[in-house]
């Protein structure tokens, strides 16, 4: 399973997105059972995409993340390509559909 970098501030989040051409954010809360059940599945899925850099943000610790990314529910999964949001999945995440979306984007933008 992929280890997700922990981000603790909006500045860290912005720097992470800007430093990695393919960046993935997993936003959750401490007491969210759906978040905790989904995370290992996402970590496993991202094993197939080594050029995507994953990070985790606990919205309880970084409360400003909700306003920064217009988040109204959790978990939220965001994929950024060159700093632009390409994928947004929230609450109920269908892993098969997420994988299809990741495949399409990854094949078109993955670096050589």
XYZ file of C-alpha atoms in Angstrom:
112
model
C 0.000 0.000 0.000
C 1.146 3.519 -0.775
C 2.076 5.706 2.149
C 0.379 9.091 1.998
C 2.288 12.182 3.042
C 0.528 13.998 5.895
C -0.168 17.679 5.222
C -0.971 20.026 8.110
C -1.642 23.461 6.623
C -3.034 25.176 3.543
C 0.484 26.297 2.667
C 1.754 22.693 2.792
C -1.183 21.604 0.627
C -0.577 24.318 -1.973
C 3.161 23.579 -2.030
C 2.460 19.853 -2.445
C 0.106 20.442 -5.391
C 2.550 22.840 -7.043
C 5.607 20.594 -6.535
C 4.106 17.451 -8.059
C 2.751 17.320 -11.631
C 0.362 14.550 -10.519
C -0.872 15.048 -6.964
C -3.659 13.269 -5.124
C -5.315 14.530 -1.940
C -7.336 12.346 0.421
C -9.298 14.530 2.830
C -10.941 12.900 5.835
C -11.892 13.437 9.473
C -10.841 11.560 12.575
C -14.288 10.156 13.442
C -15.355 9.253 9.897
C -15.786 5.485 9.592
C -16.290 5.686 5.813
C -13.003 7.595 5.537
C -11.109 4.936 7.478
C -12.655 2.078 5.484
C -11.955 3.711 2.117
C -8.361 4.811 2.725
C -6.703 1.353 2.427
C -8.598 0.723 -0.817
C -7.363 4.001 -2.267
C -3.818 3.329 -1.059
C -3.904 -0.047 -2.775
C -5.341 1.402 -5.992
C -2.639 4.072 -6.186
C 0.023 1.346 -6.242
C -0.826 1.140 -9.963
C 0.076 4.804 -10.524
C 3.626 5.391 -9.278
C 3.857 8.913 -10.717
C 0.870 10.127 -8.689
C 2.038 11.631 -5.391
C -0.558 11.022 -2.642
C -1.192 13.060 0.481
C -3.649 12.931 3.363
C -5.282 15.876 5.097
C -7.262 15.560 8.311
C -9.976 18.223 8.011
C -10.196 18.347 11.814
C -6.591 19.583 11.919
C -6.743 21.810 8.820
C -10.209 23.329 9.091
C -9.500 25.836 6.297
C -9.300 22.972 3.790
C -13.113 22.935 3.526
C -13.229 26.508 2.303
C -10.118 26.214 0.141
C -11.542 23.311 -1.887
C -15.310 23.889 -1.418
C -15.767 20.694 0.567
C -19.195 19.993 2.041
C -18.829 16.297 2.895
C -16.075 13.786 3.483
C -14.166 11.811 2.443
C -13.034 13.827 -0.569
C -10.536 12.579 -3.129
C -8.917 15.125 -5.435
C -6.491 14.568 -8.305
C -4.516 17.526 -9.616
C -2.616 17.587 -12.899
C -0.139 20.453 -13.169
C -2.012 22.220 -10.367
C -5.477 21.890 -11.919
C -8.220 19.734 -10.432
C -9.134 16.852 -12.751
C -10.954 14.414 -10.457
C -13.207 15.050 -7.466
C -14.919 12.188 -5.669
C -16.781 12.606 -2.397
C -18.621 10.551 0.216
C -19.650 7.482 -1.814
C -16.673 6.522 -3.974
C -17.078 3.777 -6.552
C -13.608 2.314 -6.826
C -14.141 0.888 -10.330
C -15.200 4.275 -11.684
C -12.342 6.009 -9.893
C -9.893 3.549 -11.432
C -11.313 4.184 -14.922
C -10.928 7.944 -14.466
C -7.394 7.575 -13.147
C -6.455 5.277 -16.050
C -7.650 7.760 -18.665
C -5.833 10.691 -17.137
C -2.695 8.749 -16.234
C -2.244 7.337 -19.732
C -2.520 10.813 -21.235
C -0.376 12.799 -18.830
C 2.029 10.424 -17.064
C 5.603 11.548 -17.462
C 8.092 9.377 -19.292
